[in-house]
Structures are given as structure tokens and as C-alpha cells.
PDB file of C-alpha atoms in Angstrom:
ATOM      1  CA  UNK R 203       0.000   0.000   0.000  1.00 52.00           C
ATOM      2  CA  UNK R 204       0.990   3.552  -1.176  1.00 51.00           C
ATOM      3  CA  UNK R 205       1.586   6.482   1.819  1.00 49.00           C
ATOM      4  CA  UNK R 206      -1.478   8.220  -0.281  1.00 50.00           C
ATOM      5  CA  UNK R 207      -3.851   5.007  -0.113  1.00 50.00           C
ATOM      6  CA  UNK R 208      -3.226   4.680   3.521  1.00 49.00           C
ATOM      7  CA  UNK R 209      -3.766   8.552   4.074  1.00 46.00           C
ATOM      8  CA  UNK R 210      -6.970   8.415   1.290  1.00 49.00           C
ATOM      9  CA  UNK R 211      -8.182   4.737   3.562  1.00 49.00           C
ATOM     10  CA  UNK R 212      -7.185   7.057   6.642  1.00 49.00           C
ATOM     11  CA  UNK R 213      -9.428   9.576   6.292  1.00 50.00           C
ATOM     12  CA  UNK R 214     -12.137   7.502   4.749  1.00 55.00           C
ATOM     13  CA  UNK R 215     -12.214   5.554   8.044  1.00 61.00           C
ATOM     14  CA  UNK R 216     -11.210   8.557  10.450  1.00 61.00           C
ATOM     15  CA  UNK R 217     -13.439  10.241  13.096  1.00 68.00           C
ATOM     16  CA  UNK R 218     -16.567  11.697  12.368  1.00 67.00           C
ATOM     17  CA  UNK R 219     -18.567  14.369  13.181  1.00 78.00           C
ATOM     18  CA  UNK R 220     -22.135  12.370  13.477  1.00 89.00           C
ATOM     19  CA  UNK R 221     -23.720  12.506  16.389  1.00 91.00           C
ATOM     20  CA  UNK R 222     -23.188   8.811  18.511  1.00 94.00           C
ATOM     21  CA  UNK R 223     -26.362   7.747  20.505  1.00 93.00           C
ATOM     22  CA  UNK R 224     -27.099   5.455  23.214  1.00 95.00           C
ATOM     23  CA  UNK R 225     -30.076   2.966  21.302  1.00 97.00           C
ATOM     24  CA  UNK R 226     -29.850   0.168  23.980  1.00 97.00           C
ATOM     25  CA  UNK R 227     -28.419  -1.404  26.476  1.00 97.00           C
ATOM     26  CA  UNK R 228     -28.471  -4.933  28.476  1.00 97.00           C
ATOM     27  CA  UNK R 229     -29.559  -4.454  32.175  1.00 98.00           C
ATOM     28  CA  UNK R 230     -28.855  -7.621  34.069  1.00 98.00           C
ATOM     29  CA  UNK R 231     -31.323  -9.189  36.089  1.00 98.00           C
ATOM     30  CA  UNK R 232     -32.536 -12.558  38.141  1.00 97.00           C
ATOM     31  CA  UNK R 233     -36.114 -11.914  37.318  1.00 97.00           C
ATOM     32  CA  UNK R 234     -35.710  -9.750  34.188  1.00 97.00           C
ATOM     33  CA  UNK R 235     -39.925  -9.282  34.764  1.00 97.00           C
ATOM     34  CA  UNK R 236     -39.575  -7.947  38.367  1.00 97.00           C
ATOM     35  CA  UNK R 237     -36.574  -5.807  37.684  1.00 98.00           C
ATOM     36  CA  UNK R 238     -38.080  -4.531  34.580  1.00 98.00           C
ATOM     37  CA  UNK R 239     -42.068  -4.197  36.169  1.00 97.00           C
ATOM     38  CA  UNK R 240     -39.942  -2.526  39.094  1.00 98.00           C
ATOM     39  CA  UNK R 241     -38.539   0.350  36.941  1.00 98.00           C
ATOM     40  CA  UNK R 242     -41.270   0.852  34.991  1.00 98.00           C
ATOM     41  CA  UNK R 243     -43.578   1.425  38.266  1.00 98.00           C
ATOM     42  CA  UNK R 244     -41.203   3.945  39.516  1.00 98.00           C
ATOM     43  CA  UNK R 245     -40.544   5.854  36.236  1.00 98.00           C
ATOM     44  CA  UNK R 246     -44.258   5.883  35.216  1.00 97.00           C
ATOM     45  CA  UNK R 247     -43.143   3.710  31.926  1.00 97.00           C
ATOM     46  CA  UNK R 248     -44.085   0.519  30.869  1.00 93.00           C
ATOM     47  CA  UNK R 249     -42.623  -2.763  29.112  1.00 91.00           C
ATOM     48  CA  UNK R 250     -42.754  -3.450  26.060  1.00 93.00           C
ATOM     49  CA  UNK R 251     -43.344  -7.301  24.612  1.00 96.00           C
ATOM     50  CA  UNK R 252     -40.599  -9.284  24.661  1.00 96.00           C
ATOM     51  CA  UNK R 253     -38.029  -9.766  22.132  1.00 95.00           C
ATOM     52  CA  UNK R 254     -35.703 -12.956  22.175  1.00 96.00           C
ATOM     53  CA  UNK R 255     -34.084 -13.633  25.818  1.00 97.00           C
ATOM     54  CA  UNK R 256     -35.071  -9.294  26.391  1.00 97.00           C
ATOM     55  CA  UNK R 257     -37.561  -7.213  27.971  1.00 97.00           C
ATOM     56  CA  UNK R 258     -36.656  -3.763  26.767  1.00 98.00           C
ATOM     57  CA  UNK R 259     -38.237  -0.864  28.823  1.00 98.00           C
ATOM     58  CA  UNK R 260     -38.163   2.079  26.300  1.00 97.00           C
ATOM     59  CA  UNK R 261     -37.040   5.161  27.935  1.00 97.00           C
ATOM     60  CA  UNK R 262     -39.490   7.529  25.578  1.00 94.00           C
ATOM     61  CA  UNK R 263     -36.134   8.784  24.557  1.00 94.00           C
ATOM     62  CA  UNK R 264     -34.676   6.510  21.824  1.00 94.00           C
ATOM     63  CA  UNK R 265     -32.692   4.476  24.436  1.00 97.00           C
ATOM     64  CA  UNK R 266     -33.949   1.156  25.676  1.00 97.00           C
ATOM     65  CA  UNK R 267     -33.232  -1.043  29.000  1.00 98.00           C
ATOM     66  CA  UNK R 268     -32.620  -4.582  27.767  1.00 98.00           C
ATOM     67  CA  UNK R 269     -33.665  -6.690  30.879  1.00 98.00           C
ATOM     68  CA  UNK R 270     -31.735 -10.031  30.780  1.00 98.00           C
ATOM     69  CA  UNK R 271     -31.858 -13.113  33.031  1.00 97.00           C
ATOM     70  CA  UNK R 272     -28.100 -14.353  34.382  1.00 95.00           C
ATOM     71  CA  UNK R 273     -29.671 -16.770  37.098  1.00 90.00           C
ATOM     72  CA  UNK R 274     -26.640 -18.948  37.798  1.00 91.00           C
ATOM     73  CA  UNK R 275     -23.879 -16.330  38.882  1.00 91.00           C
ATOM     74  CA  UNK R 276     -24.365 -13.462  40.753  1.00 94.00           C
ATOM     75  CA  UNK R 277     -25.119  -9.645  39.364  1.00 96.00           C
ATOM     76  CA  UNK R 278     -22.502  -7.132  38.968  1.00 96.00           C
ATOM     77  CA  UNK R 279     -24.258  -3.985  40.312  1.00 97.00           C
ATOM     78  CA  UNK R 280     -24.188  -1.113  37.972  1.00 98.00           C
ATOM     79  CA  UNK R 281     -25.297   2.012  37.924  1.00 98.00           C
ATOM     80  CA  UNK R 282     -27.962   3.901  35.920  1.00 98.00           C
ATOM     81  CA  UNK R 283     -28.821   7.491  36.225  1.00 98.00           C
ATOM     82  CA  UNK R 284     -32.259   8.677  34.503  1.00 98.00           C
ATOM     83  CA  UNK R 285     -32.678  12.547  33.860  1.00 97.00           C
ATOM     84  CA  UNK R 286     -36.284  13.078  34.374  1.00 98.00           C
ATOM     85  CA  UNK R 287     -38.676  15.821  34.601  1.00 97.00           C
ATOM     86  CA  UNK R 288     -39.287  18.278  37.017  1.00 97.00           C
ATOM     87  CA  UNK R 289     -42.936  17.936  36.819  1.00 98.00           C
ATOM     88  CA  UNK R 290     -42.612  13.883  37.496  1.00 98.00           C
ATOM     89  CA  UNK R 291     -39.856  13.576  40.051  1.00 98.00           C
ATOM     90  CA  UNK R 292     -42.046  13.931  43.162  1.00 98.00           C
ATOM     91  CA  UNK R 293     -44.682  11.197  41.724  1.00 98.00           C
ATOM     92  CA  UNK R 294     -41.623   9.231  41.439  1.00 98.00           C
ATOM     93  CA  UNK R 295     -40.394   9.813  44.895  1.00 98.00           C
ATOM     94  CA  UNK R 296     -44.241   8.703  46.060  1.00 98.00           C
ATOM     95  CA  UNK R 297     -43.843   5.735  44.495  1.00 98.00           C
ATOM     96  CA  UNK R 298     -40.836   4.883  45.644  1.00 98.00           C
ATOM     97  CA  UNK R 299     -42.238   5.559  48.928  1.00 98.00           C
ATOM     98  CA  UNK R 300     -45.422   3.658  48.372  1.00 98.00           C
ATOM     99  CA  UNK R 301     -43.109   0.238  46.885  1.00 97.00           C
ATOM    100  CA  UNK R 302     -41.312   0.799  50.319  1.00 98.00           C
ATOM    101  CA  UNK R 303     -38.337   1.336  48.569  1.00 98.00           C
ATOM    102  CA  UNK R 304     -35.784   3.587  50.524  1.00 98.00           C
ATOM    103  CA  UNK R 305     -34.600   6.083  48.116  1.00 98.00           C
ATOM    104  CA  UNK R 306     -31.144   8.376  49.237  1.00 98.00           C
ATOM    105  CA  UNK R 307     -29.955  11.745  48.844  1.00 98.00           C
ATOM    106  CA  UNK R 308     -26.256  10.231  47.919  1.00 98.00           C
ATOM    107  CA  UNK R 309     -24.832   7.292  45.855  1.00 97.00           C
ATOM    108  CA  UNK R 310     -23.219   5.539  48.819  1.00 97.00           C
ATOM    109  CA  UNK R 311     -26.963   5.464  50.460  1.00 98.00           C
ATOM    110  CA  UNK R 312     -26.158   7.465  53.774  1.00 98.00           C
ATOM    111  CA  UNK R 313     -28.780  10.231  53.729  1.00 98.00           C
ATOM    112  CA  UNK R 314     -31.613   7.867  53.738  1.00 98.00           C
ATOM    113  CA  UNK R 315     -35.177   9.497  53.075  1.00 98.00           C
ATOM    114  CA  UNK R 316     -33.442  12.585  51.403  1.00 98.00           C
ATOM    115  CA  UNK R 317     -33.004  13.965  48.095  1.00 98.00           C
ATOM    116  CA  UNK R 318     -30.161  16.268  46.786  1.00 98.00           C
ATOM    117  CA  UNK R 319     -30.038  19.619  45.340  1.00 97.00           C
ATOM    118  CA  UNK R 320     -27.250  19.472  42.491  1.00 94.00           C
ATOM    119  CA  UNK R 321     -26.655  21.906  39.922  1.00 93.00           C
ATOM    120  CA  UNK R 322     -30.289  23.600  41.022  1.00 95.00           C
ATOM    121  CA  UNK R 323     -32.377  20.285  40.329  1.00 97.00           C
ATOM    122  CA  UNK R 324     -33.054  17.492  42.849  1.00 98.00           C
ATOM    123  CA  UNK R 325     -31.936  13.777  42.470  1.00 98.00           C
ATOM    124  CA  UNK R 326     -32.360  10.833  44.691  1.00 98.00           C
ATOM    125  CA  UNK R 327     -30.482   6.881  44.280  1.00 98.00           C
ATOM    126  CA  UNK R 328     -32.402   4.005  45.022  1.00 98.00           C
ATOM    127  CA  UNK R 329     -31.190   0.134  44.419  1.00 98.00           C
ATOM    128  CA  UNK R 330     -33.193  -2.331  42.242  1.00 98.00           C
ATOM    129  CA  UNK R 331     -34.350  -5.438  43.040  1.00 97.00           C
ATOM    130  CA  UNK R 332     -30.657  -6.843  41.890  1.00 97.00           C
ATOM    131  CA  UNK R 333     -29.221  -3.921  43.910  1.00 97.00           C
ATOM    132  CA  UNK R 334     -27.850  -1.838  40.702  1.00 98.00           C
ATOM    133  CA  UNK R 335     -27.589   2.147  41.917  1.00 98.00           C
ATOM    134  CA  UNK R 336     -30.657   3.870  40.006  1.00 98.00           C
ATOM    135  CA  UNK R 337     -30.724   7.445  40.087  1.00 98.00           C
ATOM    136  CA  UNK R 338     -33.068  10.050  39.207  1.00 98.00           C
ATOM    137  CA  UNK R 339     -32.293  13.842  38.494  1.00 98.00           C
ATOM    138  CA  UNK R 340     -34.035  16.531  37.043  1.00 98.00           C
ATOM    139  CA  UNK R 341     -30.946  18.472  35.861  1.00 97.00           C
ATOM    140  CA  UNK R 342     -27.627  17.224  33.925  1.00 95.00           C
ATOM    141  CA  UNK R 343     -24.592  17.062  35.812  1.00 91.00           C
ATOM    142  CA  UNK R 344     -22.470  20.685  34.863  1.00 87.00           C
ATOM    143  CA  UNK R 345     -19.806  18.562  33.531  1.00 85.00           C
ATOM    144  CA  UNK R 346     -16.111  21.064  33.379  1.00 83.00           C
TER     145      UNK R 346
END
């Protein structure tokens, strides 16, 4: 290969300036239908069918949760963080609440019963039933 057909391949394969979106990812679970059913009653969403060994949970935002069932080793805890509205966070606090879910004011869960106040929105963490860190916030994190 030439120096100008590697610099031509180069550039043909080089970064872009498209846009890169989230579209899904896998969310592992025991019981992908409690974990999912669990999310959905706290974010107000719903399930969708289905599809192969997933139950995706669309997010309303182009993204979907891909529930999957690892039943014979245990689940790595991860964390997800939702950015939800301002209008809908206190619903979601009640049903947290109303699950008897204890929901925190910080990821390490040691301001129990508390939400925070970053970057002039409120946020609380909560664990799943497969104790992965959900959070909800109603602003972004002001990134530097």
C-alpha cells in the first residue's frame, strides 16, 4: 500500500462528526420481569413485549433497557442514572415511597429518606431489586 492510499483509507475511516447515541443497552437481572415491572412502576413507563431472551423498557427517549436473566452467577451492580422531569420527580419519589423502597440523597446510600439539590435540580439513588444504583435527576450534571 501507497503512503497516499493509507492517508486516502485514513481519512475515509477517520473520526466523524455524526452525532453517537445510546439505542440500547443490556440491564442484568434474576427476574428480568420484576426488575423490569420494578422500573417501569417507579418511572411511570411501561414494558414493552418481549423480544428474544429481552424485555426492553423504552425510555421515551430513543434508548432502551434490555432486561436479561443471568440466574446462575451473581449480578454485577451497575449504575444507571435517569434525567427526568421536574414535573414527574415527586410522583416518582411517592412511588418509591409507596413500593417501600428507601430512596437516598447520595450514591453511597447514607442520607436515607433525602433527596439532593445538584446543579439547582433534585436527584435521589435508590437500588433495584438486583441492587444496581438507580438514580433520578431533574438536571444534567455541569460537567467542566
Amino acid at each position: 500500500m501507497t503512503t497516499h492510499q493509507h492517508s486516502q483509507q485514513h481519512h475515509a475511516t477517520g473520526p466523524t462528526t455524526a452525532v453517537v447515541r445510546l439505542d440500547h443497552t443490556a440491564v442484568y437481572a434474576r427476574d428480568r420481569r420484576l426488575s423490569a415491572e420494578f422500573i417501569t412502576a417507579v418511572l411511570g413507563l411501561t414494558a414493552s413485549a418481549p423480544f428474544g431472551p429481552f424485555l426492553p423498557v423504552d425510555l421515551g427517549n430513543g434508548v432502551t433497557l434490555d432486561y436479561y436473566e443471568k440466574r446462575d452467577e451473581p449480578i454485577q451492580a451497575q449504575h444507571y442514572a435517569f434525567l427526568v422531569p421536574d414535573e414527574g420527580f415527586d410522583g416518582m419519589i411517592a412511588r418509591l415511597e409507596a413500593l417501600g423502597v428507601t430512596y437516598y440523597a447520595d450514591p453511597q446510600h447514607a442520607e436515607p429518606g433525602r433527596v439532593n439539590r445538584l446543579f439547582g435540580g433534585r436527584g435521589a439513588y435508590f437500588a433495584d431489586p438486583d441492587g444496581h444504583n438507580m438514580e433520578i435527576m431533574t438536571r444534567p450534571y455541569a460537567r467542566p
